[in-house]
Amino acid sequence: MALRVFALNLIKTNRNLLQSSGKINGGCNVQVVTSAAYATQVTVEATPAAVQKQKVSKAMKAYLKRANEHDEFMKTQHLDFQIGKRHLANMMGADAETFTQDDIDEAIAYLFPSGLYDKRARPAMRSPDEVFPARKAAEFDETGRPFHSMFYTGKPNFFQLLHDIVTETKKLNDLEERMLRRGNTPDDNQKLETAGFQLLPKEQLERFLVEHIADIEYQSFCSSMDRLIASPYAYKSRAFIERFLKPLIDQSKQLEVPKPKIDEQGRQYVTTYECLRKTARADVTVRLPGTGKITINGQDISYFSMEQSREQVSVEDLMYPIL
Amino acid sequence: MAYACCAATKNILRVSQLTRLMSVYPSHYVNPIVEKNLQSSKGNELSHIPIKAAPNDLNDTIFYGQLKQKFLNYITKKGNAALAKELLTKTFEIIKRTQIERLNLGTADQEKVITDPETLLVNAIENSRPLLTLSAIKRGGVKYQVPIPLTERKSYFLAMKWILEAAREKERKVKLPDKLAWEILDAACGQGRVIKKKDDLHRQCETNRAYAHYRWS
């Protein structure tokens, strides 16, 4: 009698355990079927995958929520920008359909004149894509598996870039090997022009990659790029390299060549005002069918009493200023 | 964080140059190229980089000499460079006159007599350059005079300094251009006070060569 009760109690506890275990294991989805009250064996049948409920982790949920919020936000910003553009066009009396960004800039400069020195501090109206920093698209799918193989580095785009640079360098090295064996030399006409360029600064690279980079990492990017650019066959990877070269401004090319005027005697002349050297200010006139004479405030070159000043630019060198 | 470009311009763009602490220029400004023959080759790169203004001391004429300019700077007192230039010009005139006289007297070897004062100044400085100097190094409580090599810059500096020092040790009535002219002529010929000073120093270094290893502990 006691034994049977004991056995019954055991079965009951077993059944309870199985049922509760079914509740605890969320992904288990097991249905417990007991064949008989006295049986100690339990047959388990797993449900088919199609009926399985999607279990999304909290991290995934939070990510999706953030992404959706951002998308909604950007949509409203775009809408606001479009409406604002039309209002502005209306205010300026221009056609709303053909109102370009340049027109917007002009209109804002007219309506909100600013004396601030830095142009970036002045009021401006730009597309939300330019104003708000870019965000990465979904980096992993619903199961949580990342798309990029280097996702777990934390900076997949950056390290992918470094790998790409190395791949290109190896390709060029192999090409150089083959060319040397054939006795060929690199084409000098196609040589990569690097004189007027510098490598993309750190901030711009960060914006390009949509990732934050440490200083050391930026330095390794620079040295890798230097290596690639230094290769004699670098022009073969021109498209790849030029993405990371930023042109430097050439001040001399920005200067406008003034048009010569004609004076009473029919000679051409050009006058440049406010020529500077230290605290000296001069208005210089150069005449085309010239005599070679120099007149400074009515005096000749002896206006400069110091020999050092006269030695600065000799008469033949007047056309070529000291850099 | 400085930026980099191709290997040839690495030094210009990437590494911050030896800038002066209180320079009016930001660190990325580079020095100008004054020599016209170098402007075409290197000027192309510099057209994209901000350049400091060229100093008034430099120019690309036949009248400019780097060593001569340095010598002028050492003669200059209280910023009176114009006076220094006048004095050096007078010195050169005296040197020229002396040498022409020697040439015309015909006593010495005619080809060997150099009349160009700029050349003679350079020769004088080169002849009076010390190669080693003595440095007091303490070992075991005793200070030994150890011979150590001089850098090129330091040796040129010492040569010019000694020439001027010798020229300034004069009587009140004697003018600097006269004395300086004689010192330069002496040094150029390998004789005189400055050469003696240099030789004495070298002799001392030679006698103390046993202590040379004290330079490194």
Coordinates of C-alpha atoms in Angstrom, one line a residue:
Chain A
M1 CA 0.0 0.0 0.0
A2 CA 2.7 2.5 1.0
L3 CA 4.8 1.5 -2.0
R4 CA 1.9 2.2 -4.4
V5 CA 1.2 5.6 -2.9
F6 CA 4.9 6.4 -3.1
A7 CA 5.0 5.4 -6.7
L8 CA 1.9 7.5 -7.5
N9 CA 3.4 10.5 -5.8
L10 CA 6.6 10.0 -7.8
I11 CA 4.7 10.0 -11.1
K12 CA 2.7 13.1 -10.1
T13 CA 5.9 15.0 -9.3
N14 CA 7.5 13.7 -12.6
R15 CA 4.5 15.1 -14.6
N16 CA 4.7 18.4 -12.7
L17 CA 8.4 18.7 -13.4
L18 CA 7.9 18.0 -17.1
Q19 CA 5.2 20.6 -17.4
S20 CA 7.1 23.2 -15.5
S21 CA 10.3 22.5 -17.5
G22 CA 8.2 23.0 -20.6
K23 CA 7.3 26.5 -19.3
I24 CA 10.9 27.4 -18.3
N25 CA 12.6 26.5 -21.6
G26 CA 11.2 29.3 -23.8
G27 CA 12.6 28.1 -27.1
C28 CA 12.0 24.5 -26.4
N29 CA 8.4 24.3 -27.4
V30 CA 7.9 20.8 -26.4
Q31 CA 4.6 19.2 -25.7
V32 CA 4.6 16.7 -23.1
V33 CA 2.3 13.7 -23.6
T34 CA 1.9 11.1 -20.9
S35 CA 0.6 7.8 -22.1
A36 CA -0.9 6.6 -18.8
A37 CA -1.1 7.7 -15.1
Y38 CA 1.1 4.8 -14.0
A39 CA 3.7 5.2 -16.8
T40 CA 7.1 6.6 -16.0
Q41 CA 8.1 7.0 -19.7
V42 CA 7.3 10.3 -21.5
T43 CA 7.0 10.7 -25.2
V44 CA 8.1 14.2 -26.5
E45 CA 6.9 15.6 -29.8
A46 CA 8.6 18.8 -31.1
T47 CA 6.3 21.2 -33.0
P48 CA 7.2 22.1 -36.6
A49 CA 9.4 25.2 -37.2
A50 CA 6.7 27.1 -39.1
V51 CA 4.5 27.3 -36.0
Q52 CA 7.4 28.3 -33.8
K53 CA 7.0 31.8 -32.3
Q54 CA 9.6 34.4 -33.2
K55 CA 11.7 35.1 -30.1
V56 CA 13.4 38.5 -30.5
S57 CA 16.1 39.4 -27.9
K58 CA 15.8 42.6 -26.0
A59 CA 18.9 44.0 -27.7
M60 CA 17.3 43.4 -31.1
K61 CA 14.0 45.0 -30.0
A62 CA 15.8 48.1 -28.8
Y63 CA 17.8 48.4 -32.0
L64 CA 14.7 48.1 -34.1
K65 CA 12.9 50.6 -32.0
R66 CA 15.8 53.1 -32.4
A67 CA 16.1 52.5 -36.1
N68 CA 12.4 53.1 -36.7
E69 CA 12.4 56.2 -34.6
H70 CA 15.3 57.6 -36.5
D71 CA 13.6 56.8 -39.8
E72 CA 10.5 58.5 -38.7
F73 CA 12.5 61.5 -37.5
M74 CA 14.4 61.8 -40.8
K75 CA 11.1 61.6 -42.8
T76 CA 9.6 64.5 -40.8
Q77 CA 12.8 66.5 -41.3
H78 CA 12.8 65.9 -45.0
L79 CA 9.2 67.0 -45.1
D80 CA 9.9 70.1 -43.1
F81 CA 12.8 70.9 -45.4
Q82 CA 10.7 70.6 -48.5
I83 CA 7.9 72.7 -47.1
G84 CA 10.5 75.3 -45.9
K85 CA 12.0 75.4 -49.3
R86 CA 8.7 76.2 -50.9
H87 CA 7.9 78.9 -48.3
L88 CA 11.4 80.4 -49.0
A89 CA 10.8 80.3 -52.7
N90 CA 7.5 82.0 -52.2
M91 CA 9.0 84.7 -50.0
M92 CA 11.7 85.4 -52.6
G93 CA 9.2 85.4 -55.4
A94 CA 10.9 82.6 -57.2
D95 CA 9.5 79.4 -58.7
A96 CA 9.2 76.8 -56.0
E97 CA 9.7 73.9 -58.4
T98 CA 13.1 75.0 -59.7
F99 CA 14.5 76.3 -56.4
T100 CA 18.0 74.9 -56.0
Q101 CA 20.3 74.7 -53.0
D102 CA 22.3 77.7 -54.4
D103 CA 19.1 79.7 -54.5
I104 CA 18.4 78.7 -50.9
D105 CA 21.9 79.8 -49.8
E106 CA 21.4 83.2 -51.5
A107 CA 18.0 83.7 -50.0
I108 CA 19.2 82.9 -46.4
A109 CA 22.2 85.2 -46.8
Y110 CA 19.8 87.9 -47.9
L111 CA 17.2 87.4 -45.2
F112 CA 19.7 86.7 -42.3
P113 CA 22.8 88.8 -43.1
S114 CA 25.6 87.8 -40.7
G115 CA 28.9 89.4 -40.0
L116 CA 30.4 86.3 -38.4
Y117 CA 33.9 85.5 -39.7
D118 CA 33.5 81.7 -40.0
K119 CA 31.2 80.8 -42.8
R120 CA 30.1 77.6 -41.1
A121 CA 28.8 79.6 -38.1
R122 CA 26.4 81.7 -40.4
P123 CA 22.7 80.8 -40.7
A124 CA 22.1 78.1 -43.3
M125 CA 19.4 75.8 -44.6
R126 CA 20.5 72.5 -45.9
S127 CA 19.1 69.1 -46.5
P128 CA 18.7 66.9 -43.4
D129 CA 21.1 64.4 -44.9
E130 CA 23.8 67.0 -44.7
V131 CA 22.8 68.3 -41.3
F132 CA 22.3 65.2 -39.4
P133 CA 25.2 62.7 -39.2
A134 CA 24.8 59.5 -41.2
R135 CA 23.9 56.3 -39.5
K136 CA 24.7 52.8 -40.5
A137 CA 21.9 50.7 -41.9
A138 CA 21.0 47.4 -40.2
E139 CA 24.2 45.6 -39.5
F140 CA 22.7 42.2 -38.6
D141 CA 19.6 40.3 -39.6
E142 CA 16.6 39.3 -37.5
T143 CA 18.4 36.2 -36.1
G144 CA 21.2 38.5 -34.9
R145 CA 23.7 37.3 -37.4
P146 CA 25.8 40.2 -38.7
F147 CA 26.1 40.8 -42.4
H148 CA 29.8 41.9 -42.4
S149 CA 32.4 39.3 -41.6
M150 CA 34.3 41.9 -39.6
F151 CA 31.4 43.1 -37.5
Y152 CA 32.9 41.9 -34.3
T153 CA 35.9 44.2 -34.7
G154 CA 33.6 47.0 -33.9
K155 CA 34.7 49.0 -36.9
P156 CA 34.0 46.7 -39.9
N157 CA 34.2 49.5 -42.5
F158 CA 37.6 50.7 -41.3
F159 CA 39.2 47.3 -41.2
Q160 CA 37.7 46.3 -44.5
L161 CA 39.3 49.5 -45.9
L162 CA 42.7 48.5 -44.6
H163 CA 42.3 45.0 -46.1
D164 CA 41.3 46.6 -49.4
I165 CA 44.4 48.8 -49.3
V166 CA 46.6 45.8 -48.7
T167 CA 44.9 43.8 -51.5
E168 CA 45.6 46.7 -53.9
T169 CA 49.2 47.0 -52.8
K170 CA 49.7 43.2 -53.3
K171 CA 48.1 43.4 -56.8
L172 CA 50.5 46.3 -57.7
N173 CA 53.5 44.4 -56.3
D174 CA 52.6 41.4 -58.4
L175 CA 52.1 43.6 -61.5
E176 CA 55.5 45.2 -60.9
E177 CA 57.1 41.7 -60.6
R178 CA 55.6 40.6 -63.9
M179 CA 56.6 43.9 -65.6
L180 CA 60.2 43.6 -64.4
R181 CA 60.4 40.1 -65.7
R182 CA 59.3 41.3 -69.1
G183 CA 61.6 44.2 -68.9
N184 CA 58.9 46.9 -69.0
T185 CA 58.9 50.2 -67.1
P186 CA 55.9 52.1 -65.6
D187 CA 54.3 54.7 -67.9
D188 CA 55.6 58.1 -66.8
N189 CA 52.7 60.0 -68.6
Q190 CA 50.1 58.3 -66.4
K191 CA 52.0 58.9 -63.2
L192 CA 49.7 59.7 -60.2
E193 CA 49.6 63.4 -59.4
T194 CA 50.0 63.8 -55.6
A195 CA 51.6 67.3 -55.4
G196 CA 48.4 69.2 -54.9
F197 CA 46.7 66.6 -52.7
Q198 CA 46.7 65.5 -49.1
L199 CA 45.2 62.3 -47.6
L200 CA 41.7 62.6 -46.3
P201 CA 41.9 64.1 -42.8
K202 CA 40.7 62.1 -39.8
E203 CA 37.3 63.8 -39.5
Q204 CA 36.5 63.3 -43.1
L205 CA 37.5 59.7 -43.1
E206 CA 35.3 59.1 -40.1
R207 CA 32.4 60.7 -41.9
F208 CA 33.1 58.6 -45.0
L209 CA 33.2 55.3 -43.0
V210 CA 30.4 56.3 -40.6
E211 CA 32.7 55.0 -37.8
H212 CA 34.8 56.6 -35.1
I213 CA 38.6 56.0 -35.5
A214 CA 41.4 56.3 -33.0
D215 CA 44.5 58.4 -33.8
I216 CA 46.7 55.3 -34.0
E217 CA 44.3 53.6 -36.4
Y218 CA 44.3 56.7 -38.6
Q219 CA 48.1 56.7 -38.6
S220 CA 48.1 53.1 -39.8
F221 CA 45.6 54.1 -42.6
C222 CA 48.0 56.9 -43.6
S223 CA 51.1 54.7 -43.7
S224 CA 49.2 52.0 -45.7
M225 CA 48.0 54.7 -48.2
D226 CA 51.5 56.2 -48.5
R227 CA 52.8 52.7 -49.3
L228 CA 50.2 52.2 -52.0
I229 CA 50.7 55.7 -53.5
A230 CA 54.5 55.2 -53.5
S231 CA 54.2 52.1 -55.8
P232 CA 55.4 52.9 -59.4
Y233 CA 52.2 51.4 -60.8
A234 CA 49.9 53.3 -58.5
Y235 CA 48.1 54.8 -61.5
K236 CA 46.5 51.4 -62.1
S237 CA 44.6 51.8 -58.8
R238 CA 43.8 55.5 -59.5
A239 CA 40.1 55.1 -58.9
F240 CA 40.6 53.5 -55.5
I241 CA 43.3 56.0 -54.4
E242 CA 41.6 59.2 -55.5
R243 CA 38.7 58.5 -53.2
F244 CA 41.1 59.3 -50.3
L245 CA 43.0 62.2 -51.8
K246 CA 41.7 65.7 -50.9
P247 CA 42.8 68.5 -53.2
L248 CA 44.7 71.3 -51.6
I249 CA 43.9 74.9 -52.6
D250 CA 46.4 76.5 -54.9
Q251 CA 46.3 80.2 -53.9
S252 CA 48.0 81.4 -57.1
K253 CA 45.3 79.7 -59.3
Q254 CA 42.6 81.5 -57.3
L255 CA 44.0 84.9 -58.2
E256 CA 42.2 86.6 -61.0
V257 CA 44.5 88.0 -63.7
P258 CA 43.5 91.7 -64.1
K259 CA 42.6 93.1 -67.5
P260 CA 45.0 95.9 -68.6
K261 CA 43.6 99.4 -69.1
I262 CA 44.7 101.9 -71.6
D263 CA 46.0 105.3 -70.6
E264 CA 46.1 108.7 -72.5
Q265 CA 49.3 107.8 -74.4
G266 CA 47.8 104.5 -75.6
R267 CA 49.9 102.3 -73.3
Q268 CA 48.5 99.4 -71.5
Y269 CA 48.7 99.4 -67.7
V270 CA 47.6 97.4 -64.7
T271 CA 47.3 98.9 -61.2
T272 CA 47.2 96.6 -58.1
Y273 CA 46.1 98.3 -54.9
E274 CA 46.9 97.4 -51.3
C275 CA 50.1 95.4 -52.0
L276 CA 51.4 94.3 -48.6
R277 CA 54.8 93.7 -47.1
K278 CA 55.0 93.9 -43.3
T279 CA 53.3 97.2 -42.5
A280 CA 54.1 98.7 -45.9
R281 CA 51.2 99.4 -48.3
A282 CA 51.7 100.2 -51.9
D283 CA 49.7 100.7 -55.1
V284 CA 51.7 99.4 -57.9
T285 CA 51.3 100.3 -61.6
V286 CA 53.0 98.2 -64.4
R287 CA 53.0 99.5 -67.9
L288 CA 53.4 97.3 -71.0
P289 CA 55.6 99.1 -73.5
G290 CA 57.9 99.9 -70.5
T291 CA 61.2 101.6 -70.1
G292 CA 62.4 99.5 -67.2
K293 CA 62.5 102.6 -65.0
I294 CA 61.2 102.3 -61.4
T295 CA 59.6 105.3 -59.7
I296 CA 58.7 105.1 -56.0
N297 CA 56.9 108.2 -54.6
G298 CA 58.6 110.3 -57.3
Q299 CA 62.0 108.9 -56.5
D300 CA 64.0 106.2 -58.2
I301 CA 65.3 103.1 -56.5
S302 CA 67.3 105.3 -54.1
Y303 CA 64.0 105.6 -52.2
F304 CA 65.3 102.5 -50.5
S305 CA 68.3 103.9 -48.7
M306 CA 69.2 100.5 -47.2
E307 CA 71.3 98.3 -49.5
Q308 CA 69.6 95.3 -48.1
S309 CA 66.2 96.5 -49.4
R310 CA 67.7 97.1 -52.9
E311 CA 69.2 93.7 -52.9
Q312 CA 65.8 92.0 -52.2
V313 CA 64.6 91.9 -55.8
S314 CA 67.0 93.0 -58.5
V315 CA 65.6 94.6 -61.7
E316 CA 65.8 91.5 -63.9
D317 CA 63.9 89.5 -61.2
L318 CA 61.0 91.8 -60.9
M319 CA 58.9 89.4 -62.9
Y320 CA 59.7 86.5 -60.5
P321 CA 58.8 87.3 -56.9
I322 CA 60.6 85.5 -54.1
L323 CA 58.3 82.7 -52.9
Chain B
M1 CA 47.1 65.6 -36.0
A2 CA 49.2 66.4 -39.1
Y3 CA 48.2 65.0 -42.5
A4 CA 50.3 63.0 -44.9
C5 CA 50.7 62.7 -48.7
C6 CA 53.1 60.8 -50.9
A7 CA 56.5 59.7 -49.7
A8 CA 58.4 62.6 -51.3
T9 CA 56.5 65.2 -49.4
K10 CA 56.2 63.2 -46.2
N11 CA 58.5 65.6 -44.4
I12 CA 56.6 68.6 -45.4
L13 CA 53.1 67.6 -44.6
R14 CA 53.2 64.9 -42.0
V15 CA 55.8 65.6 -39.4
S16 CA 55.6 69.0 -37.6
Q17 CA 58.8 70.8 -38.5
L18 CA 61.2 72.2 -36.0
T19 CA 59.1 75.2 -35.2
R20 CA 60.0 77.9 -32.9
L21 CA 58.0 78.0 -29.7
M22 CA 56.7 81.6 -30.1
S23 CA 56.6 81.7 -33.9
V24 CA 53.8 83.9 -35.4
Y25 CA 53.2 81.1 -37.9
P26 CA 51.1 78.0 -37.3
S27 CA 53.1 74.8 -37.3
H28 CA 52.0 73.7 -40.8
Y29 CA 53.7 76.7 -42.5
V30 CA 56.8 75.8 -44.4
N31 CA 60.0 77.9 -45.2
P32 CA 60.2 79.7 -48.5
I33 CA 62.5 78.8 -51.3
V34 CA 64.7 81.8 -52.1
E35 CA 67.0 80.3 -54.8
K36 CA 65.4 80.8 -58.2
N37 CA 66.9 77.6 -59.7
L38 CA 65.2 75.5 -57.0
Q39 CA 61.8 77.3 -57.3
S40 CA 60.9 75.5 -60.5
S41 CA 61.6 72.0 -59.2
K42 CA 60.3 72.3 -55.6
G43 CA 58.0 75.3 -56.1
N44 CA 55.3 73.1 -57.6
E45 CA 54.7 71.3 -54.4
L46 CA 54.8 74.5 -52.3
S47 CA 52.1 76.2 -54.3
H48 CA 49.6 74.2 -52.3
I49 CA 51.0 74.7 -48.9
P50 CA 51.0 78.0 -46.8
I51 CA 54.5 79.5 -46.9
K52 CA 56.1 81.9 -44.4
A53 CA 57.3 85.3 -45.6
A54 CA 60.9 85.4 -46.8
P55 CA 63.1 87.2 -44.4
N56 CA 64.7 90.5 -45.5
D57 CA 68.2 89.0 -44.9
L58 CA 67.9 86.5 -47.7
N59 CA 68.0 87.1 -51.4
D60 CA 69.1 85.3 -54.6
T61 CA 71.8 87.7 -55.8
I62 CA 75.6 87.6 -56.2
F63 CA 75.8 89.8 -53.1
Y64 CA 74.4 87.1 -50.8
G65 CA 76.5 84.5 -49.0
Q66 CA 75.3 82.3 -46.2
L67 CA 78.5 82.4 -44.2
K68 CA 78.9 86.2 -44.8
Q69 CA 75.3 86.8 -43.6
K70 CA 76.0 84.7 -40.4
F71 CA 79.2 86.7 -39.9
L72 CA 77.2 90.0 -40.3
N73 CA 74.7 88.7 -37.7
Y74 CA 77.5 88.2 -35.2
I75 CA 78.9 91.7 -35.8
T76 CA 75.5 93.2 -35.3
K77 CA 74.9 94.8 -31.9
K78 CA 71.6 96.0 -30.6
G79 CA 69.9 95.2 -33.9
N80 CA 72.0 97.8 -35.8
A81 CA 72.5 95.6 -38.9
A82 CA 73.0 98.6 -41.2
L83 CA 76.1 99.6 -39.2
A84 CA 77.4 96.0 -39.2
K85 CA 77.0 95.9 -43.0
E86 CA 78.9 99.2 -43.3
L87 CA 81.8 97.9 -41.1
L88 CA 82.0 94.7 -43.0
T89 CA 82.0 96.6 -46.3
K90 CA 84.9 98.8 -45.1
T91 CA 86.7 95.6 -43.9
F92 CA 86.4 94.1 -47.3
E93 CA 87.7 97.3 -48.9
I94 CA 90.8 97.2 -46.7
I95 CA 91.3 93.5 -47.5
K96 CA 91.0 94.2 -51.2
R97 CA 93.4 97.1 -51.1
T98 CA 96.0 95.1 -49.2
Q99 CA 95.7 92.2 -51.5
I100 CA 95.9 94.3 -54.7
E101 CA 99.0 96.0 -53.2
R102 CA 100.6 92.6 -52.6
L103 CA 99.7 91.5 -56.1
N104 CA 101.2 94.6 -57.6
L105 CA 104.4 94.4 -55.5
G106 CA 105.0 91.0 -57.1
T107 CA 107.1 89.6 -54.2
A108 CA 104.8 86.7 -53.5
D109 CA 103.5 84.0 -55.9
Q110 CA 101.2 85.9 -58.3
E111 CA 98.7 83.1 -58.9
K112 CA 98.3 82.3 -55.2
V113 CA 97.3 85.8 -54.1
I114 CA 93.5 85.9 -53.7
T115 CA 92.0 89.4 -54.0
D116 CA 88.4 88.5 -53.5
P117 CA 87.5 89.4 -49.8
E118 CA 84.4 87.1 -49.7
T119 CA 86.6 84.1 -50.6
L120 CA 89.2 85.2 -48.1
L121 CA 86.6 85.4 -45.3
V122 CA 85.3 81.9 -46.1
N123 CA 88.9 80.6 -46.1
A124 CA 89.6 82.3 -42.8
I125 CA 86.6 80.7 -41.2
E126 CA 87.3 77.3 -42.6
N127 CA 91.0 77.5 -41.4
S128 CA 90.0 78.5 -37.9
R129 CA 87.3 75.9 -37.4
P130 CA 88.0 73.6 -34.4
L131 CA 87.2 69.9 -34.7
L132 CA 87.4 68.9 -31.1
T133 CA 86.8 70.7 -27.9
L134 CA 87.4 69.9 -24.2
S135 CA 84.5 69.1 -21.9
A136 CA 84.8 69.0 -18.1
I137 CA 83.5 65.5 -17.1
K138 CA 83.5 64.5 -13.4
R139 CA 84.8 61.0 -12.5
G140 CA 85.5 60.0 -9.0
G141 CA 85.2 63.5 -7.6
V142 CA 87.8 64.8 -10.1
K143 CA 86.9 66.9 -13.2
Y144 CA 88.8 65.8 -16.2
Q145 CA 89.1 67.8 -19.5
V146 CA 87.8 65.2 -22.0
P147 CA 88.2 65.8 -25.8
I148 CA 84.8 65.5 -27.5
P149 CA 83.9 66.1 -31.2
L150 CA 82.1 69.3 -32.2
T151 CA 79.1 69.5 -34.5
E152 CA 79.6 71.4 -37.8
R153 CA 77.3 74.2 -36.7
K154 CA 79.2 74.7 -33.4
S155 CA 82.6 74.7 -35.1
Y156 CA 81.5 77.4 -37.6
F157 CA 80.1 79.4 -34.7
L158 CA 83.3 79.2 -32.7
A159 CA 85.5 80.1 -35.7
M160 CA 83.5 83.2 -36.4
K161 CA 83.3 84.1 -32.7
W162 CA 87.0 83.8 -32.2
I163 CA 87.8 85.9 -35.3
L164 CA 85.5 88.7 -34.0
E165 CA 86.9 88.4 -30.4
A166 CA 90.4 88.8 -31.7
A167 CA 89.3 91.8 -33.8
R168 CA 87.7 93.5 -30.8
E169 CA 90.8 93.1 -28.6
K170 CA 92.4 96.3 -29.8
E171 CA 93.4 99.7 -28.7
R172 CA 90.7 102.4 -28.5
K173 CA 92.0 104.4 -31.5
V174 CA 92.2 101.4 -33.8
K175 CA 89.0 101.0 -35.9
L176 CA 87.2 97.6 -36.1
P177 CA 87.4 97.3 -39.9
D178 CA 91.2 97.7 -39.8
K179 CA 91.7 95.1 -37.1
L180 CA 89.1 92.7 -38.5
A181 CA 90.7 92.9 -42.0
W182 CA 94.1 91.9 -40.5
E183 CA 92.6 89.0 -38.5
I184 CA 90.8 87.7 -41.6
L185 CA 93.9 87.9 -43.7
D186 CA 96.0 86.2 -41.1
A187 CA 93.5 83.4 -40.6
A188 CA 93.2 82.9 -44.4
C189 CA 96.9 82.4 -44.6
G190 CA 97.0 80.0 -41.6
Q191 CA 98.7 82.3 -39.1
G192 CA 97.7 84.7 -36.4
R193 CA 95.9 84.6 -33.1
V194 CA 92.8 82.7 -34.1
I195 CA 94.7 79.9 -35.7
K196 CA 97.0 79.8 -32.6
K197 CA 93.9 79.4 -30.4
K198 CA 92.5 76.6 -32.5
D199 CA 95.9 74.8 -32.6
D200 CA 96.3 75.2 -28.8
L201 CA 92.9 73.6 -28.3
H202 CA 93.7 70.7 -30.7
R203 CA 97.0 70.2 -28.9
Q204 CA 95.2 70.0 -25.5
C205 CA 92.8 67.5 -27.0
E206 CA 95.7 65.4 -28.2
T207 CA 97.4 65.4 -24.8
N208 CA 94.2 64.5 -23.1
R209 CA 93.3 61.7 -25.5
A210 CA 93.7 59.2 -22.7
Y211 CA 90.5 60.5 -21.1
A212 CA 88.5 60.2 -24.3
H213 CA 86.7 57.1 -23.0
Y214 CA 85.3 59.2 -20.1
R215 CA 82.8 60.6 -22.6
W216 CA 80.8 57.4 -22.2
S217 CA 80.6 56.1 -18.7

